[in-house]
mmCIF file of C-alpha atoms in Angstrom:
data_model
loop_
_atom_site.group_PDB
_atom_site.id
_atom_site.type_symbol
_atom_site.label_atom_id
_atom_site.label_comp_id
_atom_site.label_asym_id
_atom_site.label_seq_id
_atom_site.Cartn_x
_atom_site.Cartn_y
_atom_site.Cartn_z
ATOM 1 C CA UNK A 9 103.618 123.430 57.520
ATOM 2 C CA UNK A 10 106.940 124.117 58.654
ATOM 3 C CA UNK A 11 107.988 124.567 62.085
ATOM 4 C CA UNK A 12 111.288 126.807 63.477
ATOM 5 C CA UNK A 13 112.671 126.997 67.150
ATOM 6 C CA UNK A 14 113.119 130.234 68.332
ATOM 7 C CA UNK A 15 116.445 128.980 70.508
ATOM 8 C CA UNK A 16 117.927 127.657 67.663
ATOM 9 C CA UNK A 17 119.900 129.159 64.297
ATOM 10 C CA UNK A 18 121.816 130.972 66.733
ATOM 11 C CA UNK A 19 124.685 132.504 64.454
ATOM 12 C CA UNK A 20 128.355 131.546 66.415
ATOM 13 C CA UNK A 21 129.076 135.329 65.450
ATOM 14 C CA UNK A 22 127.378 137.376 67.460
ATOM 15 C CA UNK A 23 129.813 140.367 67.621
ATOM 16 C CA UNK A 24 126.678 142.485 66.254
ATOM 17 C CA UNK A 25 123.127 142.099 68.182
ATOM 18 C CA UNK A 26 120.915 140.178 65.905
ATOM 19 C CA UNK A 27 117.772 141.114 64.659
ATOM 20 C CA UNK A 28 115.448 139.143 63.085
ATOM 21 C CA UNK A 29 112.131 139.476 61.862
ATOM 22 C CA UNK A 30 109.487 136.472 62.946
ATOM 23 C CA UNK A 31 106.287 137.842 60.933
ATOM 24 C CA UNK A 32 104.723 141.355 60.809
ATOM 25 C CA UNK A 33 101.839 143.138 59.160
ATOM 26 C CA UNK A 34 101.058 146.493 58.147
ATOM 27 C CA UNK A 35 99.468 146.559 62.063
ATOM 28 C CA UNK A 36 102.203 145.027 64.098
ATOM 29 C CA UNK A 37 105.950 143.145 63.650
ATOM 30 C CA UNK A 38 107.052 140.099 65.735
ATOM 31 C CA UNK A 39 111.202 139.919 65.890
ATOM 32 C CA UNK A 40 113.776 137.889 67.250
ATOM 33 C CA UNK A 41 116.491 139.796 68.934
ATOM 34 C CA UNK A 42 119.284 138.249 70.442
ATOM 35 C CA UNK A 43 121.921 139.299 72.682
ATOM 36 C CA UNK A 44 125.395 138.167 74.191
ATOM 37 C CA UNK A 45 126.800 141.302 76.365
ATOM 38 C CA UNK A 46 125.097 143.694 74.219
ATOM 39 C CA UNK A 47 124.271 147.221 75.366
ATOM 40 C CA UNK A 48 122.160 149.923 74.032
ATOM 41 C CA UNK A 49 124.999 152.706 73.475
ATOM 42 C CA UNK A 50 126.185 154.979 75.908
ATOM 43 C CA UNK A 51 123.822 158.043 76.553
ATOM 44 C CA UNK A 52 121.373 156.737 74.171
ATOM 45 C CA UNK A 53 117.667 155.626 74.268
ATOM 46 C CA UNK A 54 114.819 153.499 72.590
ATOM 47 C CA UNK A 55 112.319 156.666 71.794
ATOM 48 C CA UNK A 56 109.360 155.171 70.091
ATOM 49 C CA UNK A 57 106.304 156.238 68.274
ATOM 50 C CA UNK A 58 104.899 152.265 68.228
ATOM 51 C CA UNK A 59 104.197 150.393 71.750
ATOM 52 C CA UNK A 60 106.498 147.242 72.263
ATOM 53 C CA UNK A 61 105.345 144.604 73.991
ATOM 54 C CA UNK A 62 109.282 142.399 74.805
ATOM 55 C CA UNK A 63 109.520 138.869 76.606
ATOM 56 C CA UNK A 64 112.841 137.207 77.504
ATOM 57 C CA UNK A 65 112.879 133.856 76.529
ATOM 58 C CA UNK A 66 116.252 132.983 77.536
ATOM 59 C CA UNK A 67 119.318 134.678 79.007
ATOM 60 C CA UNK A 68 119.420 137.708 81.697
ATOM 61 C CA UNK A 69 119.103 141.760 80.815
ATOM 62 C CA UNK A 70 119.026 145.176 83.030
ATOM 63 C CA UNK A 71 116.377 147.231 81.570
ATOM 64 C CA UNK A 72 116.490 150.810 82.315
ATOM 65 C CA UNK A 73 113.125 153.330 82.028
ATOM 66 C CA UNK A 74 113.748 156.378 81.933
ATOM 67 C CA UNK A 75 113.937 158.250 86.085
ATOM 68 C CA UNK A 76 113.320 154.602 87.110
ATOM 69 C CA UNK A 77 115.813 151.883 88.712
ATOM 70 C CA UNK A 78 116.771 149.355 86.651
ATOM 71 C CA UNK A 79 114.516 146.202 86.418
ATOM 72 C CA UNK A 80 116.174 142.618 86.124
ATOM 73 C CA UNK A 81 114.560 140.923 83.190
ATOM 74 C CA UNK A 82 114.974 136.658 83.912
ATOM 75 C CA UNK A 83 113.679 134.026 81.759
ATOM 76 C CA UNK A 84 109.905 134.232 80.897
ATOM 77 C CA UNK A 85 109.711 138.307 82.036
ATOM 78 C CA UNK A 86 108.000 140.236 80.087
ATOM 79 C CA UNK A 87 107.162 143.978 79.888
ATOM 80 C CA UNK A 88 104.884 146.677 77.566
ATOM 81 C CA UNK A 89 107.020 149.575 76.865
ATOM 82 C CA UNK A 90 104.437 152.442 75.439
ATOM 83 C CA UNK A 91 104.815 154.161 72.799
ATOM 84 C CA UNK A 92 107.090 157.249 73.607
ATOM 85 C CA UNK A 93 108.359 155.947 76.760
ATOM 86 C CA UNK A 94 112.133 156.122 76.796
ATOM 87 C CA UNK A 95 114.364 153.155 77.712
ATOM 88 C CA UNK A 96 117.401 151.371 76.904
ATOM 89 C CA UNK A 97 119.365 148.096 77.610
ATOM 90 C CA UNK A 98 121.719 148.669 80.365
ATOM 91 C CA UNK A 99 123.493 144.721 80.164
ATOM 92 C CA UNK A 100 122.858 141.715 78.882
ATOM 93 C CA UNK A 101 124.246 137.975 79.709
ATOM 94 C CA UNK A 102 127.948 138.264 78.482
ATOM 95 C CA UNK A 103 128.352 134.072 79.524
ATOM 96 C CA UNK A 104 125.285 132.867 77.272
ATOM 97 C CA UNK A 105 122.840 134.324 74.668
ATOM 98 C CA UNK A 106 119.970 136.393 75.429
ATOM 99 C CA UNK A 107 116.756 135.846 73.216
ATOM 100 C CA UNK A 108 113.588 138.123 73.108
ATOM 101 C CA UNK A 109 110.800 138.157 71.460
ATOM 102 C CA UNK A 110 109.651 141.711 70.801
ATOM 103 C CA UNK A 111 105.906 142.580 69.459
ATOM 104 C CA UNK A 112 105.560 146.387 68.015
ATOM 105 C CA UNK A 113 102.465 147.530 67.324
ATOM 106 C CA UNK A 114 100.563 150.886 66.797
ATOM 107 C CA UNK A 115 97.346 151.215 68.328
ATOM 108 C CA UNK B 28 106.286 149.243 84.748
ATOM 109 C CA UNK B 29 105.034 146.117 85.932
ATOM 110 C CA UNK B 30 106.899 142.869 84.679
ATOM 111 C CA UNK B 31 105.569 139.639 84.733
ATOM 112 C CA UNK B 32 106.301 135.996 84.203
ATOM 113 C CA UNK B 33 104.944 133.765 81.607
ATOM 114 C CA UNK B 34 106.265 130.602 83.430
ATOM 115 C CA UNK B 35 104.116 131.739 86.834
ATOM 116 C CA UNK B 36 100.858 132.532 87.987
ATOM 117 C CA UNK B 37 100.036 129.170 86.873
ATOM 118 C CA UNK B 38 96.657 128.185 88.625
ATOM 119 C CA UNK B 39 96.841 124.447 90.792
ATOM 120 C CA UNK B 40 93.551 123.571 89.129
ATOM 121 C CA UNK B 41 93.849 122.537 85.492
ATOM 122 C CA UNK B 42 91.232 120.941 84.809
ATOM 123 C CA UNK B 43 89.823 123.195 82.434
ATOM 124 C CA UNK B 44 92.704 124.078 79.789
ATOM 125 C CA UNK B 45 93.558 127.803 80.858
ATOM 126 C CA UNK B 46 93.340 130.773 77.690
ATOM 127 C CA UNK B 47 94.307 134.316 79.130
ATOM 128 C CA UNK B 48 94.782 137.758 77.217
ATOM 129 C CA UNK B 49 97.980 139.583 77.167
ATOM 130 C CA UNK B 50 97.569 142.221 75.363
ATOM 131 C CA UNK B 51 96.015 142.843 71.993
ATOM 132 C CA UNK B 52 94.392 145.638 69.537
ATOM 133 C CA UNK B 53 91.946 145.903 66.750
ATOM 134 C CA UNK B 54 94.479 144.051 64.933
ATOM 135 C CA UNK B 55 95.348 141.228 66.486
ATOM 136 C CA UNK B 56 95.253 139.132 69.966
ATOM 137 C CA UNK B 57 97.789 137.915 72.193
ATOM 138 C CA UNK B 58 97.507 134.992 74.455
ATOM 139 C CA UNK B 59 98.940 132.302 76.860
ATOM 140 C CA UNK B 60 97.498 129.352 76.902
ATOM 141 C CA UNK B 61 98.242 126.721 79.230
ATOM 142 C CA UNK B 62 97.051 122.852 78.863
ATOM 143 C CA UNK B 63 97.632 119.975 80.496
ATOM 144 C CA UNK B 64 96.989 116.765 79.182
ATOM 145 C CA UNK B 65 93.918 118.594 77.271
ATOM 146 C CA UNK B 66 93.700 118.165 73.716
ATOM 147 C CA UNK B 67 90.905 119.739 71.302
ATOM 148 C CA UNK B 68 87.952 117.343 71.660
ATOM 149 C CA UNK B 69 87.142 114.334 69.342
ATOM 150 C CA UNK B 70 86.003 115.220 65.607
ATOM 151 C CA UNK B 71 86.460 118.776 66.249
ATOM 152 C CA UNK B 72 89.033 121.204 64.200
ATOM 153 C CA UNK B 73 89.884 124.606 64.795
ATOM 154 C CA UNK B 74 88.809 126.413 62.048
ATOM 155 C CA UNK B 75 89.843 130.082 62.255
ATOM 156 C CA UNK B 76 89.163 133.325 60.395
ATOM 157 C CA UNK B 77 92.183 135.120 61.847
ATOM 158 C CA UNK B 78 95.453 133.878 61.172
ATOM 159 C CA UNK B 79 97.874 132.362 64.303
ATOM 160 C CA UNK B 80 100.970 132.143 65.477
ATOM 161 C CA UNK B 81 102.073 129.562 67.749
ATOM 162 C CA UNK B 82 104.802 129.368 69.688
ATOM 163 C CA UNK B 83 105.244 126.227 72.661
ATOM 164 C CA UNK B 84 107.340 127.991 75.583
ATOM 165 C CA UNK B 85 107.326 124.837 77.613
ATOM 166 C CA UNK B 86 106.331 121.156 77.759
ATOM 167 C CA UNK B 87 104.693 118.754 74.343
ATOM 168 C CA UNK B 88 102.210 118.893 72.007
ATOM 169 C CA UNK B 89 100.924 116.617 69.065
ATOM 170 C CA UNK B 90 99.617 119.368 66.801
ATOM 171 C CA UNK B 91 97.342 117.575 63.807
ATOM 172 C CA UNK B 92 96.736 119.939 60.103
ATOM 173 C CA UNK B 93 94.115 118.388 58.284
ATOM 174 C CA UNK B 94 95.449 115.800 56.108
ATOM 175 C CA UNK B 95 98.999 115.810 57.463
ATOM 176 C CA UNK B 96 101.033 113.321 59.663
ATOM 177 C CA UNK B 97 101.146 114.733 63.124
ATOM 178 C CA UNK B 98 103.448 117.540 64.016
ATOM 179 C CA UNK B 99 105.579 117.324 67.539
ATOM 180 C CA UNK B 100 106.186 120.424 69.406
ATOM 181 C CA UNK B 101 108.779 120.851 72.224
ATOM 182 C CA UNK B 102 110.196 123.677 73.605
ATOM 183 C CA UNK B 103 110.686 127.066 71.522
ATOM 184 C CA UNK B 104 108.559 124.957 68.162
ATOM 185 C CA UNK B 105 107.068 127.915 66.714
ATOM 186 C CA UNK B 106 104.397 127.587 63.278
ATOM 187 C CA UNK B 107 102.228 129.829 61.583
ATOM 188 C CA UNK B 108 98.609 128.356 61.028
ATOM 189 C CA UNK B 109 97.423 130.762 58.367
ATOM 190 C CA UNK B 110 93.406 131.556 58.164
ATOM 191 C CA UNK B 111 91.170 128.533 57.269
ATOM 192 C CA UNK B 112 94.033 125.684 58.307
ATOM 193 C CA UNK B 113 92.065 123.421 59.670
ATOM 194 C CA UNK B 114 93.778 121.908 62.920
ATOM 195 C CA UNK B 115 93.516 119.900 66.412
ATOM 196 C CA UNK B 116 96.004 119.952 69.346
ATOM 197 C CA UNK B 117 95.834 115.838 69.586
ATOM 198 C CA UNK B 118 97.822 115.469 72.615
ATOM 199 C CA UNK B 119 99.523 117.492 75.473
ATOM 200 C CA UNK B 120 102.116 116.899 78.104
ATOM 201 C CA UNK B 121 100.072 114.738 80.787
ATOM 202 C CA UNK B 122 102.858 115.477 83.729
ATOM 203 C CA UNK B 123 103.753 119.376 83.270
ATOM 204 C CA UNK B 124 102.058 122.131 81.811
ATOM 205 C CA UNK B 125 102.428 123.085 78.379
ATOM 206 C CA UNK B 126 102.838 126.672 78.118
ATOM 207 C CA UNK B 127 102.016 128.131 74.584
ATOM 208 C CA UNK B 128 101.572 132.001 73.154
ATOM 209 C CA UNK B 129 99.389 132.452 70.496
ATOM 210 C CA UNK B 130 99.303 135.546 68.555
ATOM 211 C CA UNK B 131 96.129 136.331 66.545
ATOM 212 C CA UNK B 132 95.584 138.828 63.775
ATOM 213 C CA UNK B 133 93.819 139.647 60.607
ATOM 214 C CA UNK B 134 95.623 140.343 57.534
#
């Protein structure tokens, strides 16, 4: 059986966010994103019809839900974003990469 | 929305090997296990109808497929163990937990 590392194959170009799918069903998808001063775009939000369950494995990110502060997402933090419920990425670590693991799935 | 830390809540007492629920669906299961020093107990083999995901967040692990060497798995190892793999955790970290998430699901 063969075995990956999820902080690894980190690609030195990381002028684009990278996402990456881990494994995934017709049920549910479990992907790799990782970020080095990423932002979700100005004036835009996530808006989704599945649930997302994300955990930060390494790095630092301000996550912003909609009408709500923005929450400081450290190593090991990890959130369910429902379906529908708006939010976007306000920062991410520009020194180091950020790595998440996010799980979408539809009930 | 509440955040919370896969690294804490980590009970003093390990003395049983710890398996708590995330989150999880019809379609599949997710979970943190945390061991210390516990390994799956002589003879036996997990022997699973669901398919799992593994991924070791933090500490060692000698994880044993039937018929195969042993694998070592450090931080950020992940491996897929489809349905009907027989395997045994043979070891764990004796000083410091080992933190794993294992995600569950049918096909």
């Amino acid at each position: 059986m063969e075995t990956k590392n999820v902080f690894k194959q980190i690609p030195a170009d990381l002028t684009e966010e990278l996402f990456e799918n881990i494994l995934g069903n017709e049920s549910f998808r479990l992907e790799r994103i990782i970020s080095k001063g990423h932002a979700t775009p100005k004036d835009q939000w996530y808006d989704q019809k599945d649930d997302e369950w994300i955990l930060l494995l390494q790095g630092s990110a301000g996550l912003r839900i909609e009408k709500q502060e923005i929450i400081t997402l450290r190593q090991g933090d990890y959130i369910l974003l429902p379906a529908g419920l708006k939010h976007r990425v306000e920062w991410t670590d520009h020194e180091s990469e950020t790595i998440w693991l996010a799980l979408h799935f539809s009930k």
